Every structure is written in C-alpha cells, then in structure tokens.
Short mmCIF file of C-alpha atoms in Angstrom, two decimals:
data_model
loop_
_atom_site.label_atom_id
_atom_site.label_comp_id
_atom_site.label_asym_id
_atom_site.label_seq_id
_atom_site.Cartn_x
_atom_site.Cartn_y
_atom_site.Cartn_z
CA ARG P 458 0.00 0.00 0.00
CA SER P 459 2.73 2.48 0.80
CA ARG P 460 4.11 2.07 -2.72
CA GLU P 461 0.69 2.85 -4.19
CA MET P 462 0.43 5.88 -1.93
CA ALA P 463 3.79 7.01 -3.24
CA LYS P 464 2.43 6.92 -6.81
CA LEU P 465 -0.59 8.97 -5.78
CA THR P 466 1.60 11.42 -3.95
CA GLN P 467 3.61 11.87 -7.13
CA LEU P 468 0.50 13.19 -8.85
CA ILE P 469 -0.17 15.78 -6.15
CA ASP P 470 3.57 16.57 -5.93
CA ASN P 471 3.66 17.60 -9.56
CA GLU P 472 3.72 21.41 -9.70
CA VAL P 473 1.27 21.74 -12.59
CA PHE P 474 -1.14 19.42 -10.81
CA GLN P 475 -0.71 21.35 -7.54
CA ALA P 476 -1.52 24.59 -9.35
CA TYR P 477 -4.57 22.94 -10.92
CA ALA P 478 -5.69 21.58 -7.52
CA THR P 479 -5.30 25.04 -5.96
CA TYR P 480 -7.22 27.02 -8.58
CA ALA P 481 -9.87 24.35 -9.15
CA THR P 482 -10.55 24.34 -5.39
CA ILE P 483 -10.69 28.16 -5.31
CA VAL P 484 -13.26 28.44 -8.10
CA LEU P 485 -15.33 25.56 -6.68
CA LEU P 486 -15.34 27.26 -3.25
CA LYS P 487 -16.31 30.53 -4.91
CA MET P 488 -19.20 28.73 -6.61
CA MET P 489 -20.24 27.24 -3.26
CA LEU P 490 -20.26 30.74 -1.77
CA MET P 491 -23.22 31.52 -4.07
CA SER P 492 -25.37 29.13 -1.98
CA LEU P 493 -24.65 31.16 1.15
CA ILE P 494 -25.35 34.45 -0.64
CA THR P 495 -28.66 33.03 -1.94
CA ALA P 496 -29.60 31.93 1.59
CA TYR P 497 -28.66 35.39 2.92
CA PHE P 498 -30.89 37.16 0.37
CA ARG P 499 -33.75 34.69 0.87
CA MET P 500 -33.71 35.43 4.59
CA THR P 501 -33.21 39.22 4.48
CA ARG P 502 -35.69 39.66 1.57
CA LYS P 503 -38.03 37.04 3.06
CA ALA P 504 -38.49 35.31 -0.30
CA PHE P 505 -38.68 31.52 -0.24
CA ALA P 506 -39.41 28.75 -2.71
CA ASN P 507 -40.78 26.05 -0.37
CA PRO P 508 -43.82 26.24 1.96
CA GLU P 509 -41.89 24.39 4.70
CA ASP P 510 -39.28 27.18 4.67
CA THR P 511 -41.87 29.79 5.69
CA ALA P 512 -43.47 27.73 8.50
CA SER P 513 -41.59 29.70 11.16
CA PHE P 514 -43.40 32.88 10.00
CA GLY P 515 -46.76 31.49 11.12
CA LYS P 516 -49.53 29.53 9.42
CA GLY P 517 -51.80 30.14 6.46
CA GLU P 518 -51.81 33.42 4.55
CA SER P 519 -49.30 35.14 6.84
CA ALA P 520 -46.64 32.59 5.83
CA LYS P 521 -47.79 32.20 2.22
CA LYS P 522 -46.84 35.77 1.32
CA TYR P 523 -43.16 34.85 1.77
CA LEU P 524 -43.42 32.27 -1.02
CA ARG P 525 -42.41 34.77 -3.62
CA ILE P 526 -39.84 35.64 -6.23
CA ASP P 527 -37.43 38.42 -5.30
CA PRO P 528 -35.25 40.13 -7.93
CA ASP P 529 -32.13 40.11 -5.69
CA VAL P 530 -32.50 36.39 -4.95
CA GLU P 531 -33.00 35.65 -8.65
CA ARG P 532 -29.90 37.66 -9.54
CA VAL P 533 -27.73 35.57 -7.20
CA ARG P 534 -29.32 32.40 -8.56
CA ARG P 535 -28.51 33.41 -12.13
CA GLY P 536 -24.92 34.05 -11.05
CA HIS P 537 -24.81 30.63 -9.40
CA LEU P 538 -26.14 28.87 -12.51
CA ASN P 539 -23.65 30.78 -14.66
CA ASP P 540 -20.91 29.49 -12.36
CA LEU P 541 -22.12 25.91 -12.82
CA GLU P 542 -22.18 26.37 -16.59
CA ASN P 543 -18.60 27.68 -16.65
CA VAL P 544 -16.80 26.15 -13.66
CA VAL P 545 -17.83 22.59 -14.61
CA PRO P 546 -16.08 22.82 -18.04
CA PHE P 547 -13.07 24.49 -16.40
CA PHE P 548 -12.81 21.73 -13.79
CA GLY P 549 -13.19 18.92 -16.36
CA ILE P 550 -11.13 20.30 -19.23
CA GLY P 551 -8.62 21.77 -16.75
CA LEU P 552 -8.04 18.37 -15.15
CA LEU P 553 -7.32 16.79 -18.54
CA TYR P 554 -5.17 19.81 -19.45
CA ALA P 555 -3.12 19.45 -16.25
CA LEU P 556 -2.52 15.79 -17.19
CA SER P 557 -1.55 16.66 -20.78
CA GLY P 558 1.87 17.97 -19.77
CA PRO P 559 1.66 21.75 -20.25
CA ASP P 560 4.61 23.75 -19.00
CA LEU P 561 4.15 25.25 -15.56
CA TYR P 562 4.22 28.88 -16.65
CA THR P 563 1.53 28.44 -19.32
CA ALA P 564 -0.64 26.36 -17.00
CA LEU P 565 -0.44 28.92 -14.21
CA LEU P 566 -1.34 31.65 -16.69
CA HIS P 567 -4.50 29.76 -17.71
CA PHE P 568 -5.56 28.94 -14.15
CA ARG P 569 -4.92 32.43 -12.77
CA ILE P 570 -6.73 34.23 -15.59
CA PHE P 571 -9.72 31.90 -15.28
CA ALA P 572 -9.98 32.35 -11.50
CA GLY P 573 -9.59 36.12 -11.83
CA ALA P 574 -12.21 36.27 -14.58
CA ARG P 575 -14.77 34.29 -12.56
CA ILE P 576 -14.24 36.35 -9.41
CA THR P 577 -14.64 39.54 -11.50
CA HIS P 578 -17.76 38.00 -13.08
CA THR P 579 -19.31 37.45 -9.64
CA PHE P 580 -18.71 41.06 -8.57
CA ALA P 581 -19.99 42.29 -11.94
CA TYR P 582 -23.15 40.23 -11.51
CA LEU P 583 -23.89 40.98 -7.86
CA ILE P 584 -23.08 44.72 -7.57
CA PRO P 585 -24.05 44.91 -10.57
CA LEU P 586 -21.45 46.67 -12.69
CA PRO P 587 -22.59 48.18 -16.00
CA GLN P 588 -22.07 46.03 -19.05
CA PRO P 589 -19.80 44.95 -20.70
CA SER P 590 -18.05 44.13 -17.38
CA ARG P 591 -19.97 40.92 -16.83
CA GLY P 592 -19.94 39.95 -20.49
CA LEU P 593 -16.19 40.48 -20.82
CA SER P 594 -15.27 38.60 -17.65
CA TRP P 595 -17.48 35.72 -18.82
CA ALA P 596 -15.78 35.74 -22.25
CA VAL P 597 -12.27 35.69 -20.75
CA GLY P 598 -13.06 32.59 -18.65
CA TYR P 599 -14.69 30.98 -21.68
CA ALA P 600 -11.65 31.66 -23.89
CA VAL P 601 -9.25 30.22 -21.29
CA THR P 602 -11.29 26.99 -21.19
CA ILE P 603 -11.32 26.76 -25.01
CA SER P 604 -7.54 27.24 -25.04
CA MET P 605 -7.08 24.37 -22.56
CA ALA P 606 -9.47 22.17 -24.58
CA TYR P 607 -7.35 22.82 -27.68
CA LYS P 608 -4.21 21.63 -25.85
CA VAL P 609 -6.02 18.51 -24.56
CA LEU P 610 -7.26 17.56 -28.03
CA LYS P 611 -3.86 18.29 -29.60
CA THR P 612 -2.17 16.01 -27.04
CA ALA P 613 -4.69 13.21 -26.56
CA LEU P 614 -7.00 13.08 -29.59
CA TYR P 615 -8.23 9.49 -29.93
CA LEU P 616 -11.56 9.25 -31.72
CA ARG L 779 0.74 -0.78 -22.83
CA SER L 780 0.35 -3.36 -20.11
CA ARG L 781 2.83 -1.43 -17.97
CA GLU L 782 0.81 1.74 -18.40
CA MET L 783 -2.34 -0.16 -17.51
CA ALA L 784 -0.58 -1.35 -14.39
CA LYS L 785 0.04 2.27 -13.37
CA LEU L 786 -3.62 3.10 -13.92
CA THR L 787 -4.71 0.06 -11.98
CA GLN L 788 -2.54 1.25 -9.10
CA LEU L 789 -4.70 4.33 -8.85
CA ILE L 790 -7.92 2.34 -8.68
CA ASP L 791 -6.25 -0.22 -6.38
CA ASN L 792 -5.54 2.44 -3.79
CA GLU L 793 -8.10 2.09 -0.99
CA VAL L 794 -8.73 5.82 -0.53
CA PHE L 795 -9.28 6.17 -4.27
CA GLN L 796 -11.58 3.13 -4.30
CA ALA L 797 -13.63 4.68 -1.50
CA TYR L 798 -13.77 7.95 -3.42
CA ALA L 799 -14.80 6.14 -6.63
CA THR L 800 -17.55 4.30 -4.74
CA TYR L 801 -19.10 7.28 -2.99
CA ALA L 802 -18.66 9.67 -5.93
CA THR L 803 -20.50 7.15 -8.13
CA ILE L 804 -23.25 6.73 -5.51
CA VAL L 805 -23.96 10.46 -5.22
CA LEU L 806 -23.78 10.95 -9.00
CA LEU L 807 -26.27 8.09 -9.48
CA LYS L 808 -28.50 9.60 -6.81
CA MET L 809 -28.37 12.89 -8.68
CA MET L 810 -29.25 11.10 -11.93
CA LEU L 811 -32.26 9.55 -10.18
CA MET L 812 -33.75 13.06 -9.94
CA SER L 813 -34.20 13.04 -13.75
CA LEU L 814 -36.35 9.92 -13.51
CA ILE L 815 -38.39 11.36 -10.63
CA THR L 816 -38.93 14.57 -12.63
CA ALA L 817 -40.09 12.51 -15.63
CA TYR L 818 -42.42 10.51 -13.36
CA PHE L 819 -44.04 13.66 -11.93
CA ARG L 820 -44.28 15.32 -15.36
CA MET L 821 -46.19 12.30 -16.66
CA THR L 822 -48.46 11.66 -13.66
CA ARG L 823 -49.18 15.40 -13.13
CA LYS L 824 -49.35 15.96 -16.89
CA ALA L 825 -47.18 19.07 -16.67
CA PHE L 826 -44.71 19.58 -19.50
CA ALA L 827 -42.30 22.28 -20.61
CA ASN L 828 -42.16 21.63 -24.37
CA PRO L 829 -45.03 21.67 -26.91
CA GLU L 830 -43.62 18.54 -28.63
CA ASP L 831 -43.95 16.62 -25.34
CA THR L 832 -47.72 17.12 -25.28
CA ALA L 833 -48.35 16.18 -28.92
CA SER L 834 -49.57 12.71 -27.92
CA PHE L 835 -52.44 14.34 -25.97
CA GLY L 836 -53.95 15.72 -29.19
CA LYS L 837 -53.66 18.98 -31.10
CA GLY L 838 -54.35 22.61 -30.30
CA GLU L 839 -55.91 23.71 -27.02
CA SER L 840 -56.42 20.16 -25.69
CA ALA L 841 -52.64 19.62 -25.71
CA LYS L 842 -51.72 23.19 -24.76
CA LYS L 843 -53.24 22.90 -21.29
CA TYR L 844 -50.53 20.38 -20.35
CA LEU L 845 -47.84 23.02 -20.94
CA ARG L 846 -47.95 24.15 -17.35
CA ILE L 847 -45.98 24.50 -14.16
CA ASP L 848 -46.78 21.96 -11.45
CA PRO L 849 -45.60 22.47 -7.84
CA ASP L 850 -44.53 18.81 -7.43
CA VAL L 851 -42.48 18.90 -10.63
CA GLU L 852 -40.87 22.19 -9.57
CA ARG L 853 -40.00 20.73 -6.16
CA VAL L 854 -38.11 17.81 -7.75
CA ARG L 855 -36.39 20.23 -10.12
CA ARG L 856 -35.23 22.40 -7.23
CA GLY L 857 -33.87 19.27 -5.53
CA HIS L 858 -32.07 18.33 -8.74
CA LEU L 859 -30.49 21.77 -9.09
CA ASN L 860 -29.45 21.69 -5.43
CA ASP L 861 -27.76 18.36 -6.14
CA LEU L 862 -25.85 19.88 -9.05
CA GLU L 863 -24.76 22.81 -6.88
CA ASN L 864 -23.46 20.50 -4.16
CA VAL L 865 -22.45 17.24 -5.85
CA VAL L 866 -20.25 19.02 -8.40
CA PRO L 867 -18.03 20.60 -5.67
CA PHE L 868 -17.95 17.27 -3.80
CA PHE L 869 -16.88 15.42 -6.93
CA GLY L 870 -14.21 17.96 -7.83
CA ILE L 871 -12.79 18.77 -4.42
CA GLY L 872 -13.22 15.13 -3.34
CA LEU L 873 -11.11 13.93 -6.27
CA LEU L 874 -8.28 16.29 -5.37
CA TYR L 875 -8.70 15.35 -1.71
CA ALA L 876 -8.43 11.63 -2.54
CA LEU L 877 -5.17 12.41 -4.37
CA SER L 878 -3.80 14.53 -1.48
CA GLY L 879 -3.00 11.47 0.63
CA PRO L 880 -5.56 11.53 3.47
CA ASP L 881 -5.61 8.52 5.74
CA LEU L 882 -8.24 5.94 4.86
CA TYR L 883 -10.31 6.33 8.02
CA THR L 884 -10.62 10.13 7.71
CA ALA L 885 -11.39 9.90 4.00
CA LEU L 886 -14.12 7.29 4.53
CA LEU L 887 -15.63 9.46 7.25
CA HIS L 888 -15.85 12.42 4.86
CA PHE L 889 -17.29 10.38 1.97
CA ARG L 890 -19.85 8.51 4.10
CA ILE L 891 -21.13 11.62 5.86
CA PHE L 892 -21.46 13.49 2.58
CA ALA L 893 -23.36 10.64 0.89
CA GLY L 894 -25.61 10.21 3.95
CA ALA L 895 -26.28 13.96 4.10
CA ARG L 896 -27.24 14.19 0.43
CA ILE L 897 -29.55 11.15 0.59
CA THR L 898 -31.20 12.67 3.68
CA HIS L 899 -31.45 15.99 1.85
CA THR L 900 -33.31 14.33 -1.02
CA PHE L 901 -35.86 12.70 1.31
CA ALA L 902 -36.21 15.96 3.25
CA TYR L 903 -36.89 17.81 -0.02
CA LEU L 904 -39.25 15.34 -1.67
CA ILE L 905 -41.45 14.17 1.26
CA PRO L 906 -41.05 17.10 2.39
CA LEU L 907 -39.86 16.94 5.99
CA PRO L 908 -40.33 20.04 8.15
CA GLN L 909 -37.35 22.37 8.42
CA PRO L 910 -34.60 22.40 9.59
CA SER L 911 -34.23 18.81 8.21
CA ARG L 912 -33.41 19.94 4.71
CA GLY L 913 -31.31 22.88 5.87
CA LEU L 914 -29.25 20.78 8.24
CA SER L 915 -28.59 17.94 5.77
CA TRP L 916 -27.53 20.56 3.23
CA ALA L 917 -25.18 22.19 5.78
CA VAL L 918 -23.58 18.88 6.72
CA GLY L 919 -22.72 18.08 3.10
CA TYR L 920 -21.45 21.64 2.63
CA ALA L 921 -19.20 21.41 5.72
CA VAL L 922 -17.73 18.08 4.60
CA THR L 923 -16.79 19.62 1.24
CA ILE L 924 -15.19 22.66 2.95
CA SER L 925 -13.19 20.30 5.19
CA MET L 926 -11.87 18.43 2.16
CA ALA L 927 -11.04 21.72 0.41
CA TYR L 928 -9.01 22.77 3.46
CA LYS L 929 -6.96 19.55 3.26
CA VAL L 930 -6.39 20.01 -0.50
CA LEU L 931 -5.19 23.59 -0.08
CA LYS L 932 -3.01 22.64 2.90
CA THR L 933 -1.37 19.87 0.85
CA ALA L 934 -1.16 21.37 -2.62
CA LEU L 935 -1.32 25.17 -2.36
CA TYR L 936 0.52 26.58 -5.35
CA LEU L 937 -0.66 30.05 -6.27
CA ARG G 155 10.38 16.86 -11.73
CA SER G 156 10.94 15.19 -15.08
CA ARG G 157 10.34 11.78 -13.50
CA GLU G 158 7.04 12.98 -12.08
CA MET G 159 6.13 14.41 -15.45
CA ALA G 160 6.82 11.02 -16.96
CA LYS G 161 4.31 9.45 -14.57
CA LEU G 162 1.70 12.01 -15.54
CA THR G 163 2.43 11.50 -19.19
CA GLN G 164 1.81 7.80 -18.72
CA LEU G 165 -1.78 8.58 -17.75
CA ILE G 166 -2.41 10.66 -20.84
CA ASP G 167 -0.48 8.13 -22.97
CA ASN G 168 -2.89 5.35 -22.01
CA GLU G 169 -5.25 4.79 -24.94
CA VAL G 170 -8.40 4.39 -22.83
CA PHE G 171 -7.56 7.60 -20.99
CA GLN G 172 -6.85 9.38 -24.29
CA ALA G 173 -10.24 8.29 -25.60
CA TYR G 174 -11.88 9.50 -22.37
CA ALA G 175 -10.04 12.84 -22.58
CA THR G 176 -11.15 13.28 -26.19
CA TYR G 177 -14.85 12.51 -25.71
CA ALA G 178 -15.11 14.26 -22.34
CA THR G 179 -13.65 17.40 -23.94
CA ILE G 180 -16.04 17.11 -26.90
CA VAL G 181 -19.19 16.87 -24.75
CA LEU G 182 -17.99 19.66 -22.44
CA LEU G 183 -17.32 21.90 -25.46
CA LYS G 184 -20.75 21.01 -26.83
CA MET G 185 -22.26 22.00 -23.49
CA MET G 186 -20.33 25.29 -23.58
CA LEU G 187 -21.76 25.97 -27.05
CA MET G 188 -25.20 26.28 -25.39
CA SER G 189 -24.00 29.54 -23.76
CA LEU G 190 -23.26 31.04 -27.16
CA ILE G 191 -26.61 29.86 -28.56
CA THR G 192 -28.40 31.39 -25.55
CA ALA G 193 -26.56 34.68 -26.10
CA TYR G 194 -27.45 34.58 -29.81
CA PHE G 195 -31.18 34.10 -29.08
CA ARG G 196 -31.17 36.72 -26.31
CA MET G 197 -29.74 39.25 -28.75
CA THR G 198 -31.82 38.39 -31.82
CA ARG G 199 -35.07 37.99 -29.79
CA LYS G 200 -34.16 40.98 -27.60
CA ALA G 201 -35.05 39.10 -24.41
CA PHE G 202 -32.80 39.71 -21.42
CA ALA G 203 -32.77 38.79 -17.74
CA ASN G 204 -30.78 41.71 -16.28
CA PRO G 205 -31.62 45.45 -16.43
CA GLU G 206 -27.95 46.29 -17.08
CA ASP G 207 -28.07 44.14 -20.26
CA THR G 208 -30.75 46.37 -21.80
CA ALA G 209 -29.11 49.70 -20.96
CA SER G 210 -27.83 50.09 -24.52
CA PHE G 211 -31.47 50.14 -25.75
CA GLY G 212 -32.14 53.38 -23.92
CA LYS G 213 -33.47 54.34 -20.50
CA GLY G 214 -36.71 53.70 -18.64
CA GLU G 215 -39.68 51.99 -20.29
CA SER G 216 -38.04 51.71 -23.70
CA ALA G 217 -35.35 49.44 -22.22
CA LYS G 218 -37.61 47.69 -19.69
CA LYS G 219 -39.65 45.98 -22.39
CA TYR G 220 -36.61 43.87 -23.30
CA LEU G 221 -36.54 42.34 -19.81
CA ARG G 222 -38.76 39.49 -20.84
CA ILE G 223 -39.01 35.75 -21.22
CA ASP G 224 -38.77 34.42 -24.75
CA PRO G 225 -39.78 30.84 -25.62
CA ASP G 226 -36.75 30.29 -27.89
CA VAL G 227 -34.32 31.50 -25.22
CA GLU G 228 -36.02 29.30 -22.61
CA ARG G 229 -35.77 26.28 -24.92
CA VAL G 230 -32.00 26.70 -25.28
CA ARG G 231 -31.71 27.20 -21.51
CA ARG G 232 -33.59 23.96 -20.84
CA GLY G 233 -31.25 22.19 -23.23
CA HIS G 234 -28.27 23.69 -21.43
CA LEU G 235 -29.54 22.59 -18.01
CA ASN G 236 -30.26 19.11 -19.37
CA ASP G 237 -26.64 19.01 -20.56
CA LEU G 238 -25.40 19.93 -17.07
CA GLU G 239 -27.59 17.22 -15.53
CA ASN G 240 -26.24 14.58 -17.89
CA VAL G 241 -22.71 15.63 -18.87
CA VAL G 242 -21.61 16.07 -15.23
CA PRO G 243 -22.39 12.40 -14.37
CA PHE G 244 -20.75 11.29 -17.62
CA PHE G 245 -17.63 13.28 -16.85
CA GLY G 246 -17.39 12.03 -13.26
CA ILE G 247 -18.40 8.41 -13.70
CA GLY G 248 -16.54 8.26 -17.03
CA LEU G 249 -13.29 9.38 -15.39
CA LEU G 250 -13.55 6.65 -12.74
CA TYR G 251 -14.55 4.18 -15.45
CA ALA G 252 -11.49 5.09 -17.55
CA LEU G 253 -9.34 4.42 -14.45
CA SER G 254 -11.07 1.10 -13.71
CA GLY G 255 -9.26 -0.72 -16.52
CA PRO G 256 -11.94 -1.33 -19.18
CA ASP G 257 -10.76 -2.74 -22.49
CA LEU G 258 -10.26 -0.12 -25.18
CA TYR G 259 -12.99 -1.37 -27.51
CA THR G 260 -15.70 -1.37 -24.81
CA ALA G 261 -14.60 2.03 -23.50
CA LEU G 262 -14.66 3.59 -26.97
CA LEU G 263 -18.12 2.13 -27.53
CA HIS G 264 -19.40 3.80 -24.34
CA PHE G 265 -17.77 7.17 -25.07
CA ARG G 266 -18.85 7.29 -28.73
CA ILE G 267 -22.46 6.35 -28.04
CA PHE G 268 -22.71 8.92 -25.23
CA ALA G 269 -21.27 11.72 -27.37
CA GLY G 270 -23.52 10.76 -30.31
CA ALA G 271 -26.58 10.62 -28.05
CA ARG G 272 -25.94 14.07 -26.53
CA ILE G 273 -25.30 15.69 -29.92
CA THR G 274 -28.53 14.12 -31.19
CA HIS G 275 -30.30 15.33 -28.03
CA THR G 276 -29.20 18.90 -28.72
CA PHE G 277 -30.52 18.83 -32.29
CA ALA G 278 -33.74 17.16 -31.11
CA TYR G 279 -34.19 19.92 -28.51
CA LEU G 280 -33.29 22.94 -30.63
CA ILE G 281 -34.95 22.15 -33.98
CA PRO G 282 -37.17 20.69 -32.28
CA LEU G 283 -37.69 17.14 -33.59
CA PRO G 284 -40.96 15.39 -32.67
CA GLN G 285 -40.83 13.09 -29.67
CA PRO G 286 -39.62 10.49 -28.88
CA SER G 287 -36.38 11.74 -30.56
CA ARG G 288 -35.32 13.84 -27.60
CA GLY G 289 -36.51 11.29 -25.03
CA LEU G 290 -34.69 8.43 -26.72
CA SER G 291 -31.40 10.27 -27.17
CA TRP G 292 -31.58 11.30 -23.51
CA ALA G 293 -32.24 7.67 -22.47
CA VAL G 294 -29.31 6.34 -24.50
CA GLY G 295 -26.86 8.72 -22.83
CA TYR G 296 -28.36 7.89 -19.44
CA ALA G 297 -28.02 4.13 -20.04
CA VAL G 298 -24.37 4.49 -21.11
CA THR G 299 -23.58 6.34 -17.88
CA ILE G 300 -25.36 3.68 -15.78
CA SER G 301 -23.36 0.98 -17.58
CA MET G 302 -20.08 2.75 -16.75
CA ALA G 303 -21.19 3.21 -13.12
CA TYR G 304 -21.83 -0.53 -12.88
CA LYS G 305 -18.28 -1.25 -14.06
CA VAL G 306 -16.80 1.27 -11.58
CA LEU G 307 -18.71 -0.21 -8.65
CA LYS G 308 -17.85 -3.77 -9.74
CA THR G 309 -14.14 -2.86 -9.87
CA ALA G 310 -13.73 -0.45 -6.96
CA LEU G 311 -16.56 -1.00 -4.47
CA TYR G 312 -15.27 0.06 -1.06
CA LEU G 313 -18.05 1.11 1.29
#
C-alpha cells in the first residue's frame, strides 16, 4: 500500500497538478459561496421557494406571502447557474489539461486568468457593474477553457 | 501498454481512491435519479415544458393545457439543481482530496457523511420533511466539502 | 520533476484515458456551445434577464420591455440545463470508469455512443424534432452512464 500511496503522492507533488488543484478548489469554493449568498438574500428579503421554509413565519396566509420571487435572490441564482455552466467545463477540461503535460508557466497563466475572470464576473453580476463588465469577464473565462481544450485535443486526440 | 495499464490500476487499487470512486459514483447516481423522478411527476401530473412533449395528448388547445408548471415537478427540479450545486463541488474537491494522501479512516468518514447527508437531503426535499431537516442535511454536506477543500489547499497550495 | 512528469504523461499516454479525454472534452465543449446559442437568441429575440443588459437600448420603459421571457431563449436554456444534468455524471463516472481498466474497444463504444446521443439530443431539442427523438437520445446517454457506473462499482466498491 505504501508504494501505491507514493504513486498517488507523485500526482499531487507535480507542480502543474498542484496549481490545478489550488485554482480548481478556489473556483469551486467561490461557486459554493453563491449558496450562502442566496440563503442570505432569501432570509433578508423574506423570499422563499418552499412552503416548509416559511413555516416559522406562522400559518396560512401570513406565511404564504413569503413564497415569492425576489429580484435580488433571482440575480444571485442566475450568477450561481452561470458558475455551474462555466466552472464545470473548467474543472473537467482543466483536469485533462493538467494531465496533458503543459509547461508550468503556461498552465499557471491559464488557471490564474480563469480564476480572476470568474471572481470579477461574480462582482460584476452581484453589484451589478454596467455592461460589458460581466460579459467580458465571462468571455475571458470561456476563452481560457477553449484554449485548454485545444491543448487537450492536440495532445490526446483518440476518436 | 500493459505497464501503463498497471500504473492506472494502481490508482484504482488504492483504498482511498476506491472509497472515493464508490461514494462519488453513488452520489452521482443519486443525482441522476432526480431526472427519472422529474419525468415521473411530469407524466403523472401531466405538466410539461415543451409543446412537442404534449403532442400525444392531441392537437391545439387540448394539448396546450398540459404546458404548465406543477408544484410537485418544480419541487423535484429544485432538488435536482441543489444536487448539481453540491455534488459538483464534492466530486471535484473530493477527487483532489483523494489524491492529497488523506488517511483511509478520515477519508471514509468524509465520503460517508457526505453521501448520507445528500440522501437525507433528497428525502427531506421530496417528502417534504419540516425544516430544519433539509437545511441541516444541506449544511452537513457543505461542511464536509469545505473540510476536504481545506486539506487540499493545505497539501497542494501553489498560487 | 521530469520523473514525475513522466508518470503524468503515462496517464495521458494510455489509450483508454486518451479516448476518455477526447470525448469528455467534446461533450464539455458542446455544453459550452449552449451559452453562445443562448446569447445569440437573447440578442436576436431581444429578451434579457438583467436590467444592465438592456441599458444600450435606452433608459426607462423603452429598455424595460426587453426584460422578458422568450420561448426560444427558454428552450436553449432547458437544453443547457439538461446538458449539465447529464454531462456532469458522464464526466465524473466516465473518469472513474477510464481508471477502472476497461478494455479499449468497450470504453470507446461507451464514449462514442454517449457523445452521439448528446449531440442528437441537442438537435432534437433545438430544432425541435418530434418526440420520442429527444426522449430516446436522452435515455441512450443515461443508459451508457449507468453501464459505466456498474463497471466502476464492480471494480472499486469500497463502502
């Protein structure tokens, strides 16, 4: 077993893989933060999606009025879904990219720009900043993922 | 090739990685189950999202009335989206965690609690159980993922 | 470091893993394409979700009318969400499957059928084709993922 562990440790000891692990974890944690922000807005705006969530506000009509759609909650939820749509491809393609033997400098460049773009995107969505802030930050993250996909397919293409 | 295969097999022969593979597959299958439950409710409640899905009920107005939003269908869909929002970070961070060399006992503890929490969350959402059942099961899964992320960053941080 | 790199390269040099990397990248790119199609429909149908996205159409009521729900945009968004619900399990279970030592022919069969099914699903959703085109293509992708999950659990089960 200790020899197998050694092999595993070699993966996580690789600098490119460490950089991938770091930035993938950061953007996944950032995505998870959206759940907390949604919960915060649901509670401060008193806008819930499930009858059982409003039970503590009383019974009948007095609770029912909190089953409603709030624009601030919906904004965070759109930001969360946009994260899912973009962080999932980054995680998947990024993992394969990290295993495709890029040089450390290029890999770090990809990971850092993606993480920066997604953090900017979140601020642009939640504040919100005037367009094209959100559109541009989305496009930068998208382009980084496409660039990594190109490297994966160039290295590993097997149809 | 057989030597390469041997290397791969070493990954899947590692007990921590086997445990990860088992629990990751279980929670992904559980998430997939939500699609079947949605389909079941759409058909029994006759509530569809696409005109082409109601074509078998006849033409014109008689079919159009089945293009509607049903609270039971929406409840399953919210549970499904919540799975995506939480199972994706578990899968991603959990994979990196499994490669960061945790001891088997600690890793199993994380994986088992997460899987138990998400299965509880699904029952709490679909029955539905009174709060804070759903909130607590969500929080437990969330905390497990944060704990794994901490271990990944402690082991692999490379900014 | 070069010895570690060699280990990593062995993973990406494995033919099953190369096939996985190729098809996983293809279906993730296909999923990413849904973002561009959504943006295209939002712009041509002039149907936006955020006030800041309509600012270029003027101020006040003249811009507000573009904050609306359009059936074509919603169709693409449903297709995108369906991709997330199905491509995420394929990516996760497929990765573990690729590491579980399947033979190359069987693995390629799984990956090719899944990719074909999801591409068909997208056309069936967007054109749209009459049912059961979309339902069947969804079911084929689902069945492929279940089949891979079975192999993973048979190889790696560690509860």
